[in-house]
Amino acid sequence: MKLHAFSLCLFACTACAFEIDDFLDQLDTALTISAFQDNLRARLSGTLDLEIYHFEQPAPGLIDSKIDTLFNPRLTLFLDTQIGSQIYFFAHSQLDRGFDPSDHGAQVRLDEYALRITPWEDGRFTFQAGKFATVVGNWVQRHLSWDNPFINAPLVYENVTAIRDKYAPYSPADFIYGPYYAQKYAFNPVIWGPSYANGFSISGKLGQFDYAIEMKNASLSSRPESWLITENGFENPTFSSRVGFRPNEAWNFGFSASEGPYFRREAEPTLPPGRNIDDYREFVLGQDASFAWHHLQVWAEFYEARFQVPNVGDADTFAYYIEAKYKFTPQVFGAVRWNQQLFGTINDGFGHNDQWSPNLGRIDIAATYRFTPHVQLKLQYDYQHETTGEGEDNHLVAAQFTIRF
Amino acid sequence: MRWRGLLWCSAILPLLPVALLASATVEGRVELPKSHSAPVQAKRYQIVTKGGVLSTQPPLAVVYLDGTFPEPDSLPTKQVTQKDLTFIPALLPVRVGTKVEFPSLDDTYHNIFSYSPAKRFDLGRYRPDERPVPSQVFDKPGLVTLRCDIHEHMRGLILVLNTAYFVMTDTAGHFRLSGLPTGHYTLKAWIDSKTTREQPVDLKNGQTLHVDFP
């Protein structure tokens, strides 16, 4: 009976969605303009996401909420502009409750804007300047709600560690055990989401190889506030790069590296005397692979990261995930992802070696139903388990309804 | 001997397909929409991007004779190619039952799909050198919108018709539809998903009729 009702509901939604589909196609045409004999073209597009999360406290990942059930609507707008054959400009703005899901009030941000120049048609060299996602890894290409098979990011992009970018720990014990007295948002993951920091990049393709190098104003672990050029200049830049190898359309392999200081300016007074934020850096090495053939897509990323921590030494971590998506029918697809993050040990100053954050594993399972080319519904369940430390578990159930225009 | 020949002819004639006897022609002009699509490719998260701009597609119409016509024994296979991140042709009229192949000439993946009620399919990602070339048989009349799951700007249309008599206009809207059966029919001009114009026509043997769709 319930299945019947659910099928009827899906059918009704599909019928209704087809009604608005025509309207969205017309809207798309209306929001695409061209001038100067098509040498200037611009397209305004976007997504409306309505998300509901239900979880146990403390909230998992970068979710910042004191309540267990969180409603998180988000309006995203994109502007893509092509000027001639060599210049491309894009901007990406969001109206939501915060860069990461939160119970805060509404805010509007300009998350990305960049100017790209491609002098040669074969793509051997491209220059880009602005505020844009990192070139590291392969998750960025699918991080937006319509393309992401999941509602959240892989663990390495959202699991907060004991690293704090606003003040330095005063002892190893404070570093290892200190997290429990502070707010979660005081800490940082290895890579903060797509890392929309400001800077410049060059990239290109040479045969089966591609390359990308970027200079940004903030490290990969930096919080969204640090990405702003008004908050953080280029005095202490971060350099990141990726070399890719694509033997054919199905396979893609990449090697990434990143290096840069991770403390914010306000942390300077808390650093040991004579030291500055440039002395404490985040090093990341990454390997990524992806495979796609017919209705199957598989991605994997492996990251080894080291943080130089004042009064502590080097804090090492290794994180990886393997993700697969399969389209069962033209409108239904499922995805599963296994994530794990392991932490090195540090001497706590009292003769004991202890891990600087608990090891943990997380499995994510998601299913998506596309009503039309513009409307989709995604459901997700995560189970996260700490394999060391307190051994805490967390369950997350989430739903995301997206309209793309 | 002469009478016997005539008798044979009168016996065989009703068995011949209508098309073999067709001889009427219709020509004219369809008023096409002024706008044309100049697509913009979203390259935000592509590490490697090529220069160049996407080709623009001028609006075209399909003119066809509506009616009930005999089923053909076989239909030629048609193709919609993916080249330079564009469907070529952008609009393809086919008869019901036609098989359409989707070869890719790009050095990147595409993922063609359609959610149109007339044909729902998803070809997935396939390499350009894969054989057989992925195809679909279009067995229901209607408009099928082709899209690519990877390249959001890509749009193609397949107009599946219940008739053997159709032709595409040129970019100025001119058309000529010949070899038509005689009789009373409706001539239709499909202009876009919302607009199909029609006019009744009386087709006579050897006659060329002029019909405009203003």
Coordinates of C-alpha atoms in Angstrom, one line a residue:
Chain A
M1 CA 0.0 0.0 0.0
K2 CA 2.8 2.4 1.0
L3 CA 4.7 1.4 -2.2
H4 CA 1.6 2.1 -4.2
A5 CA 1.3 5.6 -2.6
F6 CA 4.9 6.3 -3.2
S7 CA 4.6 5.2 -6.9
L8 CA 1.6 7.4 -7.3
C9 CA 3.4 10.3 -5.7
L10 CA 6.4 9.9 -8.0
F11 CA 4.0 9.7 -11.0
A12 CA 2.2 12.9 -9.9
C13 CA 5.5 14.7 -9.3
T14 CA 6.8 13.6 -12.8
A15 CA 3.7 14.8 -14.5
C16 CA 3.9 18.1 -12.6
A17 CA 7.6 18.4 -13.3
F18 CA 7.1 17.9 -17.1
E19 CA 4.7 20.9 -16.9
I20 CA 7.4 23.1 -15.5
D21 CA 10.1 21.6 -17.7
D22 CA 8.8 23.4 -20.8
F23 CA 8.9 26.6 -18.8
L24 CA 12.4 26.0 -17.7
D25 CA 13.6 25.3 -21.2
Q26 CA 12.0 28.6 -22.4
L27 CA 13.6 30.3 -19.4
D28 CA 17.0 28.9 -20.4
T29 CA 16.6 30.3 -23.9
A30 CA 15.5 33.7 -22.5
L31 CA 18.5 33.8 -20.1
T32 CA 21.0 33.1 -22.9
I33 CA 21.9 36.3 -24.9
S34 CA 24.3 37.0 -27.6
A35 CA 25.6 40.2 -29.3
F36 CA 28.2 41.5 -31.8
Q37 CA 27.4 38.6 -34.3
D38 CA 27.6 36.1 -31.5
N39 CA 31.1 37.1 -30.4
L40 CA 29.7 38.0 -27.0
R41 CA 27.5 35.3 -25.5
A42 CA 26.3 35.1 -21.9
R43 CA 24.1 32.6 -20.1
L44 CA 22.6 33.0 -16.6
S45 CA 21.6 29.7 -15.0
G46 CA 21.3 28.2 -11.6
T47 CA 19.9 25.6 -9.2
L48 CA 17.4 25.8 -6.3
D49 CA 18.2 23.2 -3.7
L50 CA 15.9 22.3 -0.8
E51 CA 17.8 20.0 1.7
I52 CA 16.8 18.3 4.9
Y53 CA 19.4 16.7 7.2
H54 CA 18.7 14.5 10.2
F55 CA 21.7 13.5 12.4
E56 CA 22.9 12.9 15.9
Q57 CA 24.9 15.5 17.8
P58 CA 27.6 16.5 17.4
A59 CA 26.6 17.2 13.8
P60 CA 28.8 15.3 11.3
G61 CA 31.3 16.9 8.9
L62 CA 31.1 20.6 8.4
I63 CA 27.3 20.8 9.3
D64 CA 27.1 23.6 11.9
S65 CA 23.8 23.1 13.7
K66 CA 22.7 22.6 17.3
I67 CA 19.4 21.1 16.2
D68 CA 19.2 17.5 14.9
T69 CA 16.9 18.2 11.9
L70 CA 18.1 21.0 9.7
F71 CA 16.4 22.5 6.7
N72 CA 18.9 24.1 4.3
P73 CA 17.6 25.8 1.2
R74 CA 20.1 27.2 -1.3
L75 CA 19.8 29.3 -4.4
T76 CA 22.8 29.2 -6.7
L77 CA 23.3 31.4 -9.7
F78 CA 25.9 31.1 -12.5
L79 CA 27.0 33.5 -15.1
D80 CA 29.0 32.0 -18.0
T81 CA 30.3 34.5 -20.6
Q82 CA 32.2 33.8 -23.8
I83 CA 33.9 36.7 -25.4
G84 CA 35.3 35.8 -28.8
S85 CA 37.0 32.4 -28.9
Q86 CA 39.7 33.0 -26.3
I87 CA 38.1 34.8 -23.3
Y88 CA 35.8 33.1 -20.9
F89 CA 34.4 34.7 -17.7
F90 CA 32.3 33.0 -15.0
A91 CA 30.7 33.9 -11.7
H92 CA 28.9 31.8 -9.1
S93 CA 26.8 33.3 -6.3
Q94 CA 24.8 31.7 -3.6
L95 CA 21.9 32.6 -1.3
D96 CA 21.8 30.2 1.6
R97 CA 22.3 29.6 5.4
G98 CA 26.1 29.5 5.1
F99 CA 28.8 28.0 2.9
D100 CA 28.3 24.7 4.8
P101 CA 24.9 23.6 6.0
S102 CA 24.0 25.5 9.2
D103 CA 21.2 26.8 11.4
H104 CA 22.2 30.4 10.8
G105 CA 20.3 33.1 9.0
A106 CA 20.3 33.7 5.3
Q107 CA 23.4 35.1 3.6
V108 CA 24.4 36.0 0.0
R109 CA 27.9 35.3 -1.2
L110 CA 29.9 35.6 -4.4
D111 CA 31.6 32.3 -4.2
E112 CA 33.5 32.3 -7.5
Y113 CA 34.4 34.7 -10.3
A114 CA 37.2 34.2 -12.7
L115 CA 38.5 35.3 -16.1
R116 CA 40.1 32.7 -18.3
I117 CA 42.2 33.3 -21.4
T118 CA 42.9 30.5 -23.8
P119 CA 45.3 31.8 -26.5
W120 CA 45.5 28.6 -28.6
E121 CA 42.5 26.6 -29.7
D122 CA 44.1 23.2 -28.9
G123 CA 44.1 24.1 -25.2
R124 CA 47.8 23.7 -24.6
F125 CA 47.8 26.8 -22.3
T126 CA 45.2 28.6 -20.3
F127 CA 45.5 31.4 -17.8
Q128 CA 42.9 32.1 -15.2
A129 CA 42.7 34.7 -12.5
G130 CA 40.0 35.2 -9.8
K131 CA 38.3 33.3 -7.1
F132 CA 37.8 29.7 -8.1
A133 CA 37.9 26.0 -7.1
T134 CA 41.2 24.3 -6.5
V135 CA 42.9 22.3 -9.3
V136 CA 43.8 19.5 -6.8
G137 CA 42.1 16.1 -7.1
N138 CA 39.0 15.1 -9.1
W139 CA 36.1 15.8 -6.8
V140 CA 35.7 19.5 -7.7
Q141 CA 34.4 18.7 -11.2
R142 CA 31.2 17.1 -9.6
H143 CA 30.9 19.0 -6.3
L144 CA 27.7 21.0 -7.3
S145 CA 24.4 19.5 -6.3
W146 CA 23.2 18.5 -9.8
D147 CA 26.4 16.6 -10.6
N148 CA 27.3 15.2 -7.2
P149 CA 25.8 11.7 -6.7
F150 CA 25.8 12.5 -3.0
I151 CA 24.5 15.4 -0.9
N152 CA 27.7 15.9 1.0
A153 CA 31.4 15.9 0.2
P154 CA 33.9 13.0 0.7
L155 CA 35.2 12.7 4.2
V156 CA 38.6 14.3 3.5
Y157 CA 36.8 17.5 2.3
E158 CA 34.7 17.9 5.4
N159 CA 36.0 16.0 8.4
V160 CA 37.3 18.5 11.0
T161 CA 40.6 17.5 12.5
A162 CA 42.5 18.9 15.5
I163 CA 44.1 21.5 13.3
R164 CA 43.1 25.1 14.3
D165 CA 43.8 28.0 12.0
K166 CA 42.9 30.8 14.4
Y167 CA 45.2 30.1 17.3
A168 CA 48.2 27.8 18.0
P169 CA 48.1 25.0 20.6
Y170 CA 50.3 25.8 23.6
S171 CA 51.3 22.1 24.1
P172 CA 51.0 18.7 22.5
A173 CA 48.3 17.8 25.1
D174 CA 46.3 20.9 24.2
F175 CA 46.6 20.0 20.5
I176 CA 45.5 16.4 21.0
Y177 CA 42.9 16.8 23.8
G178 CA 42.0 20.4 23.4
P179 CA 39.4 20.0 20.6
Y180 CA 36.8 19.0 23.2
Y181 CA 36.5 22.5 24.7
A182 CA 36.1 24.4 21.5
Q183 CA 33.4 24.9 18.9
K184 CA 33.7 22.6 16.0
Y185 CA 34.0 25.5 13.6
A186 CA 37.3 26.4 15.2
F187 CA 38.9 23.4 13.5
N188 CA 39.8 22.6 9.9
P189 CA 39.6 19.6 7.6
V190 CA 42.5 18.6 5.2
I191 CA 40.7 20.3 2.3
W192 CA 37.8 22.6 3.0
G193 CA 35.2 21.7 0.3
P194 CA 36.2 22.9 -3.2
S195 CA 38.5 25.6 -1.7
Y196 CA 37.3 28.7 -3.6
A197 CA 40.4 30.7 -2.8
N198 CA 41.7 33.7 -4.7
G199 CA 44.6 33.5 -7.1
F200 CA 45.9 32.6 -10.5
S201 CA 46.3 29.4 -12.4
I202 CA 47.9 28.1 -15.6
S203 CA 46.8 24.8 -17.1
G204 CA 46.8 23.0 -20.4
K205 CA 46.9 19.7 -22.3
L206 CA 49.9 18.1 -24.0
G207 CA 48.9 14.9 -25.7
Q208 CA 47.6 12.5 -23.2
F209 CA 48.9 14.6 -20.3
D210 CA 47.4 17.7 -18.7
Y211 CA 48.8 20.1 -16.1
A212 CA 47.5 22.8 -13.8
I213 CA 49.4 25.0 -11.4
E214 CA 47.8 27.6 -9.1
M215 CA 48.9 30.2 -6.7
K216 CA 46.2 31.0 -4.1
N217 CA 45.8 33.3 -1.1
A218 CA 44.8 30.4 1.2
S219 CA 45.8 26.8 1.9
L220 CA 43.6 23.9 1.1
S221 CA 42.5 23.5 4.7
S222 CA 41.5 27.2 5.0
R223 CA 38.0 28.2 6.0
P224 CA 35.7 30.1 3.5
E225 CA 36.4 33.5 5.2
S226 CA 40.1 33.0 4.4
W227 CA 39.4 32.7 0.7
L228 CA 38.4 36.3 0.5
I229 CA 41.0 38.7 -0.9
T230 CA 39.7 41.4 1.5
E231 CA 40.6 39.0 4.4
N232 CA 43.8 37.4 3.1
G233 CA 46.3 38.8 0.6
F234 CA 49.1 37.1 -1.2
E235 CA 51.8 37.7 1.4
N236 CA 51.8 34.0 2.3
P237 CA 50.6 32.2 -0.9
T238 CA 49.8 28.5 -1.3
F239 CA 51.0 26.7 -4.4
S240 CA 49.1 23.7 -5.7
S241 CA 49.4 21.6 -8.9
R242 CA 48.0 18.6 -10.6
V243 CA 49.4 16.5 -13.4
G244 CA 46.9 14.3 -15.2
F245 CA 47.2 11.3 -17.5
R246 CA 44.3 10.3 -19.7
P247 CA 45.2 7.2 -21.8
N248 CA 41.6 7.2 -23.2
E249 CA 38.2 8.6 -22.5
A250 CA 37.4 6.0 -19.9
W251 CA 40.4 6.4 -17.6
N252 CA 41.9 9.5 -15.9
F253 CA 44.8 9.5 -13.4
G254 CA 46.1 12.5 -11.5
F255 CA 48.9 13.4 -9.1
S256 CA 48.4 16.5 -7.0
A257 CA 50.6 18.4 -4.6
S258 CA 49.9 21.5 -2.5
E259 CA 52.0 23.5 0.0
G260 CA 51.3 26.7 1.9
P261 CA 50.8 28.3 5.4
Y262 CA 47.4 27.4 7.0
F263 CA 47.2 29.8 10.0
R264 CA 45.1 33.0 9.8
R265 CA 46.6 36.3 10.7
E266 CA 44.9 36.4 14.1
A267 CA 46.9 33.3 15.1
E268 CA 50.2 35.3 15.0
P269 CA 50.1 36.4 18.6
T270 CA 49.7 32.8 19.8
L271 CA 52.7 31.5 17.8
P272 CA 56.0 30.8 19.6
P273 CA 58.2 33.9 19.9
G274 CA 60.1 34.8 16.7
R275 CA 57.9 32.7 14.5
N276 CA 55.3 33.8 12.0
I277 CA 52.5 32.1 10.1
D278 CA 54.7 31.4 7.2
D279 CA 56.7 28.9 9.3
Y280 CA 53.8 26.5 9.7
R281 CA 52.6 25.0 6.5
E282 CA 50.2 22.4 5.2
F283 CA 51.7 19.9 2.7
V284 CA 49.3 17.7 0.7
L285 CA 50.1 14.9 -1.8
G286 CA 47.2 13.5 -3.7
Q287 CA 46.5 10.7 -6.1
D288 CA 43.3 10.4 -8.0
A289 CA 41.8 8.0 -10.5
S290 CA 38.5 7.8 -12.3
F291 CA 36.9 5.4 -14.7
A292 CA 33.7 5.7 -16.7
W293 CA 32.1 3.4 -19.2
H294 CA 28.5 3.1 -20.3
H295 CA 26.4 3.6 -17.1
L296 CA 29.1 3.1 -14.5
Q297 CA 31.4 5.8 -13.1
V298 CA 34.0 5.2 -10.4
W299 CA 36.2 7.8 -8.7
A300 CA 38.9 7.5 -6.0
E301 CA 41.2 9.9 -4.3
F302 CA 44.0 9.3 -1.8
Y303 CA 45.6 12.1 0.2
E304 CA 48.6 12.2 2.5
A305 CA 48.8 15.5 4.4
R306 CA 51.2 17.0 6.9
F307 CA 50.6 20.0 9.1
Q308 CA 53.5 21.7 10.9
V309 CA 52.0 22.5 14.3
P310 CA 53.7 25.0 16.7
N311 CA 54.8 23.5 20.0
V312 CA 54.0 20.0 18.7
G313 CA 55.8 19.0 15.5
D314 CA 54.5 17.4 12.4
A315 CA 50.9 16.0 12.4
D316 CA 50.3 13.5 9.6
T317 CA 47.1 12.1 8.2
F318 CA 46.1 9.8 5.4
A319 CA 42.6 9.9 3.9
Y320 CA 40.9 8.2 0.9
Y321 CA 37.6 7.4 -0.6
I322 CA 36.3 5.2 -3.4
E323 CA 33.0 6.2 -5.0
A324 CA 30.9 4.4 -7.6
K325 CA 27.7 5.6 -9.4
Y326 CA 25.5 3.4 -11.6
K327 CA 22.5 4.4 -13.7
F328 CA 19.9 1.7 -13.4
T329 CA 17.5 3.4 -15.8
P330 CA 17.6 6.7 -17.6
Q331 CA 16.0 8.4 -14.5
V332 CA 17.3 6.3 -11.5
F333 CA 20.8 6.1 -10.3
G334 CA 22.5 4.9 -7.2
A335 CA 25.8 5.6 -5.6
V336 CA 28.0 4.2 -2.8
R337 CA 31.1 5.7 -1.3
W338 CA 33.6 4.3 1.3
N339 CA 35.7 6.9 3.1
Q340 CA 38.4 6.5 5.6
Q341 CA 40.8 8.9 7.4
L342 CA 43.7 7.7 9.6
F343 CA 45.8 9.9 11.8
G344 CA 49.4 9.6 12.9
T345 CA 50.6 9.6 16.5
I346 CA 52.2 12.5 18.5
N347 CA 54.0 12.4 21.8
D348 CA 51.6 14.2 24.2
G349 CA 54.5 15.5 26.3
F350 CA 53.8 13.1 29.1
G351 CA 55.6 10.1 27.5
H352 CA 52.6 8.7 25.7
N353 CA 52.1 8.6 21.9
D354 CA 48.5 9.3 21.0
Q355 CA 46.7 9.9 17.7
W356 CA 46.0 13.6 17.1
S357 CA 42.4 12.9 15.9
P358 CA 40.4 9.7 16.0
N359 CA 40.6 7.4 13.0
L360 CA 37.2 7.0 11.3
G361 CA 35.4 5.3 8.5
R362 CA 32.2 6.4 6.8
I363 CA 30.0 4.7 4.2
D364 CA 27.6 6.9 2.2
I365 CA 24.7 5.4 0.2
A366 CA 22.6 7.6 -2.1
A367 CA 19.8 7.2 -4.7
T368 CA 18.7 9.8 -7.2
Y369 CA 15.5 10.0 -9.2
R370 CA 15.5 12.5 -12.1
F371 CA 11.9 13.5 -12.8
T372 CA 13.0 15.6 -15.8
P373 CA 16.2 17.1 -17.2
H374 CA 15.6 20.0 -14.7
V375 CA 14.3 18.3 -11.6
Q376 CA 15.8 15.7 -9.3
L377 CA 15.4 14.2 -5.8
K378 CA 18.3 12.7 -3.9
L379 CA 18.2 10.6 -0.8
Q380 CA 21.2 9.7 1.3
Y381 CA 22.2 7.7 4.3
D382 CA 25.6 7.8 6.0
Y383 CA 27.0 5.7 8.8
Q384 CA 30.2 7.0 10.4
H385 CA 32.3 5.1 13.0
E386 CA 35.3 6.2 14.9
T387 CA 37.7 3.2 15.0
T388 CA 39.9 4.8 17.7
G389 CA 39.3 7.4 20.5
E390 CA 35.8 7.5 21.9
G391 CA 34.6 5.1 19.2
E392 CA 31.5 7.2 18.5
D393 CA 29.0 6.4 15.7
N394 CA 26.9 8.8 13.8
H395 CA 24.0 8.3 11.4
L396 CA 22.9 10.9 8.9
V397 CA 19.8 10.8 6.7
A398 CA 19.4 13.5 4.1
A399 CA 17.2 14.5 1.2
Q400 CA 17.9 17.0 -1.5
F401 CA 15.4 18.3 -4.0
T402 CA 17.0 20.2 -6.9
I403 CA 15.5 22.3 -9.6
R404 CA 18.0 23.3 -12.3
F405 CA 17.4 26.2 -14.7
Chain B
M1 CA -3.4 -9.3 -76.4
R2 CA -3.8 -5.5 -75.7
W3 CA -6.9 -6.1 -73.6
R4 CA -5.1 -8.8 -71.6
G5 CA -2.4 -6.2 -70.8
L6 CA -4.9 -3.7 -69.6
L7 CA -6.6 -6.3 -67.5
W8 CA -3.3 -7.2 -65.8
C9 CA -2.6 -3.5 -65.2
S10 CA -6.0 -2.9 -63.5
A11 CA -5.4 -6.0 -61.3
I12 CA -1.9 -5.0 -60.2
L13 CA -2.4 -1.2 -59.7
P14 CA -4.4 -1.4 -56.5
L15 CA -1.6 -3.5 -55.0
L16 CA 1.1 -1.0 -55.6
P17 CA 2.1 1.4 -52.8
V18 CA 0.6 4.8 -53.0
A19 CA 4.0 6.4 -53.2
L20 CA 4.8 4.7 -56.5
L21 CA 1.8 6.5 -58.0
A22 CA 2.6 9.8 -56.3
S23 CA 3.3 12.7 -58.5
A24 CA 2.1 15.9 -56.9
T25 CA 4.5 18.5 -55.5
V26 CA 4.1 21.2 -52.9
E27 CA 6.5 24.1 -52.5
G28 CA 6.4 27.3 -50.5
R29 CA 7.9 29.1 -47.5
V30 CA 7.6 28.9 -43.8
E31 CA 8.1 32.0 -41.7
L32 CA 10.9 31.0 -39.4
P33 CA 11.5 32.5 -35.9
K34 CA 13.9 35.4 -36.0
S35 CA 15.9 34.2 -33.0
H36 CA 18.7 31.7 -33.2
S37 CA 20.5 29.9 -30.4
A38 CA 24.1 30.9 -29.6
P39 CA 24.9 28.4 -26.9
V40 CA 27.4 29.1 -24.2
Q41 CA 29.5 26.2 -22.8
A42 CA 30.0 26.1 -19.0
K43 CA 33.7 25.5 -18.5
R44 CA 33.9 26.4 -14.8
Y45 CA 35.5 23.2 -13.5
Q46 CA 37.3 22.0 -16.6
I47 CA 41.0 22.0 -15.9
V48 CA 41.7 21.8 -19.6
T49 CA 39.6 23.9 -21.9
K50 CA 40.0 24.4 -25.6
G51 CA 39.5 27.7 -27.3
G52 CA 36.9 28.4 -30.0
V53 CA 33.2 29.0 -29.8
L54 CA 30.3 26.7 -30.2
S55 CA 28.6 26.8 -33.6
T56 CA 25.2 28.5 -33.8
Q57 CA 22.2 26.6 -35.2
P58 CA 19.8 28.6 -37.4
P59 CA 16.1 27.8 -36.9
L60 CA 14.7 25.4 -39.4
A61 CA 11.2 23.9 -39.9
V62 CA 9.9 20.5 -41.0
V63 CA 7.1 20.4 -43.5
Y64 CA 5.2 17.1 -43.7
L65 CA 2.1 15.6 -45.2
D66 CA -0.2 14.3 -42.5
G67 CA -2.2 11.2 -43.3
T68 CA -2.3 7.4 -43.2
F69 CA 0.2 5.8 -45.5
P70 CA 1.3 2.2 -46.0
E71 CA 4.0 0.8 -43.7
P72 CA 7.4 0.5 -45.5
D73 CA 9.3 -2.9 -45.5
S74 CA 12.4 -1.2 -44.3
L75 CA 13.7 2.2 -43.4
P76 CA 17.2 3.6 -43.9
T77 CA 19.3 4.1 -40.7
K78 CA 19.9 7.8 -39.9
Q79 CA 22.7 9.4 -37.8
V80 CA 23.0 12.2 -35.3
T81 CA 26.7 12.9 -34.8
Q82 CA 28.3 14.6 -31.8
K83 CA 31.0 16.9 -33.1
D84 CA 32.6 19.9 -31.5
L85 CA 30.2 19.5 -28.6
T86 CA 27.2 19.9 -30.8
F87 CA 24.6 17.6 -32.2
I88 CA 24.7 17.4 -36.0
P89 CA 22.1 17.8 -37.4
A90 CA 20.4 19.7 -34.6
L91 CA 17.0 18.8 -36.0
L92 CA 16.3 15.4 -37.6
P93 CA 12.9 14.4 -38.9
V94 CA 12.4 10.6 -39.2
R95 CA 9.6 8.2 -39.9
V96 CA 8.2 6.1 -37.1
G97 CA 10.4 2.9 -36.8
T98 CA 13.6 4.5 -38.0
K99 CA 16.8 3.5 -36.3
V100 CA 19.1 6.4 -35.5
E101 CA 22.8 5.9 -34.7
F102 CA 24.7 8.4 -32.5
P103 CA 28.4 8.3 -33.5
S104 CA 30.8 10.6 -31.6
L105 CA 33.6 12.5 -33.4
D106 CA 34.8 14.3 -30.3
D107 CA 37.8 13.3 -28.2
T108 CA 35.8 13.5 -25.0
Y109 CA 32.9 11.6 -23.6
H110 CA 29.3 12.4 -24.2
N111 CA 26.3 10.9 -22.5
I112 CA 23.2 11.3 -24.6
F113 CA 19.8 10.9 -23.0
S114 CA 16.2 11.8 -23.6
Y115 CA 13.3 12.0 -21.1
S116 CA 10.8 12.8 -23.8
P117 CA 7.6 10.7 -23.6
A118 CA 8.1 9.7 -27.3
K119 CA 11.4 8.0 -26.4
R120 CA 13.1 7.7 -23.0
F121 CA 16.7 6.4 -23.1
D122 CA 20.2 7.0 -21.8
L123 CA 23.1 5.8 -23.9
G124 CA 25.7 6.2 -21.2
R125 CA 29.3 7.0 -21.9
Y126 CA 30.9 5.3 -24.9
R127 CA 34.2 5.7 -26.7
P128 CA 34.1 7.0 -30.2
D129 CA 35.7 3.8 -31.5
E130 CA 33.1 1.5 -29.9
R131 CA 31.2 -0.8 -32.3
P132 CA 28.4 -1.1 -32.9
V133 CA 27.7 2.6 -32.7
P134 CA 25.0 3.1 -30.0
S135 CA 21.6 3.5 -31.6
Q136 CA 17.9 3.7 -30.8
V137 CA 14.8 2.8 -32.7
F138 CA 12.2 5.6 -32.6
D139 CA 8.9 3.7 -32.6
K140 CA 6.4 6.3 -31.3
P141 CA 5.5 9.6 -33.1
G142 CA 6.4 12.8 -31.2
L143 CA 9.2 15.2 -30.5
V144 CA 12.4 13.7 -28.8
T145 CA 14.7 16.2 -27.2
L146 CA 18.3 15.0 -27.0
R147 CA 20.6 16.2 -24.3
C148 CA 24.0 15.4 -23.0
D149 CA 24.5 14.7 -19.3
I150 CA 28.0 16.0 -19.4
H151 CA 27.7 19.1 -21.6
E152 CA 24.6 21.0 -20.4
H153 CA 24.4 23.3 -23.5
M154 CA 24.0 20.4 -26.0
R155 CA 20.5 20.1 -27.4
G156 CA 19.2 18.1 -30.4
L157 CA 15.8 17.3 -31.7
I158 CA 14.4 14.3 -33.4
L159 CA 10.9 14.7 -34.8
V160 CA 9.3 11.3 -35.2
L161 CA 6.6 11.4 -37.8
N162 CA 3.9 9.0 -38.9
T163 CA 4.4 9.9 -42.6
A164 CA 6.9 9.2 -45.3
Y165 CA 6.4 12.6 -46.8
F166 CA 8.5 15.3 -45.0
V167 CA 11.2 17.7 -45.8
M168 CA 13.3 20.3 -43.9
T169 CA 13.2 23.9 -45.0
D170 CA 16.4 25.8 -45.8
T171 CA 17.5 28.6 -43.5
A172 CA 15.3 31.0 -45.4
G173 CA 12.2 28.8 -44.8
H174 CA 11.9 27.6 -48.4
F175 CA 10.8 24.0 -49.0
R176 CA 9.8 21.6 -51.8
L177 CA 8.1 18.4 -51.1
S178 CA 7.7 16.2 -54.2
G179 CA 6.6 12.7 -55.1
L180 CA 3.4 13.1 -53.1
P181 CA 0.3 11.0 -53.5
T182 CA -2.8 12.6 -54.9
G183 CA -5.8 13.3 -52.7
H184 CA -7.0 15.4 -49.9
Y185 CA -4.5 15.8 -47.0
T186 CA -3.3 18.2 -44.3
L187 CA 0.1 19.8 -44.8
K188 CA 1.8 20.7 -41.6
A189 CA 4.8 22.9 -40.8
W190 CA 6.5 22.1 -37.5
I191 CA 8.4 25.2 -36.3
D192 CA 9.2 24.5 -32.7
S193 CA 7.9 22.4 -29.8
K194 CA 5.0 24.8 -29.3
T195 CA 4.2 25.8 -32.9
T196 CA 2.9 23.6 -35.7
R197 CA 1.0 25.3 -38.5
E198 CA -1.3 23.4 -40.9
Q199 CA -3.2 23.9 -44.1
P200 CA -5.6 21.5 -46.0
V201 CA -4.3 20.6 -49.5
D202 CA -5.8 19.0 -52.5
L203 CA -3.1 17.2 -54.4
K204 CA -3.6 16.5 -58.1
N205 CA -1.6 14.4 -60.4
G206 CA 1.2 16.4 -62.0
Q207 CA 0.3 19.6 -60.2
T208 CA 2.7 21.8 -58.2
L209 CA 0.9 23.5 -55.4
H210 CA 2.3 26.6 -53.7
V211 CA 1.7 26.8 -49.9
D212 CA 3.1 29.4 -47.5
F213 CA 3.0 29.2 -43.7
P214 CA 3.1 32.9 -42.7

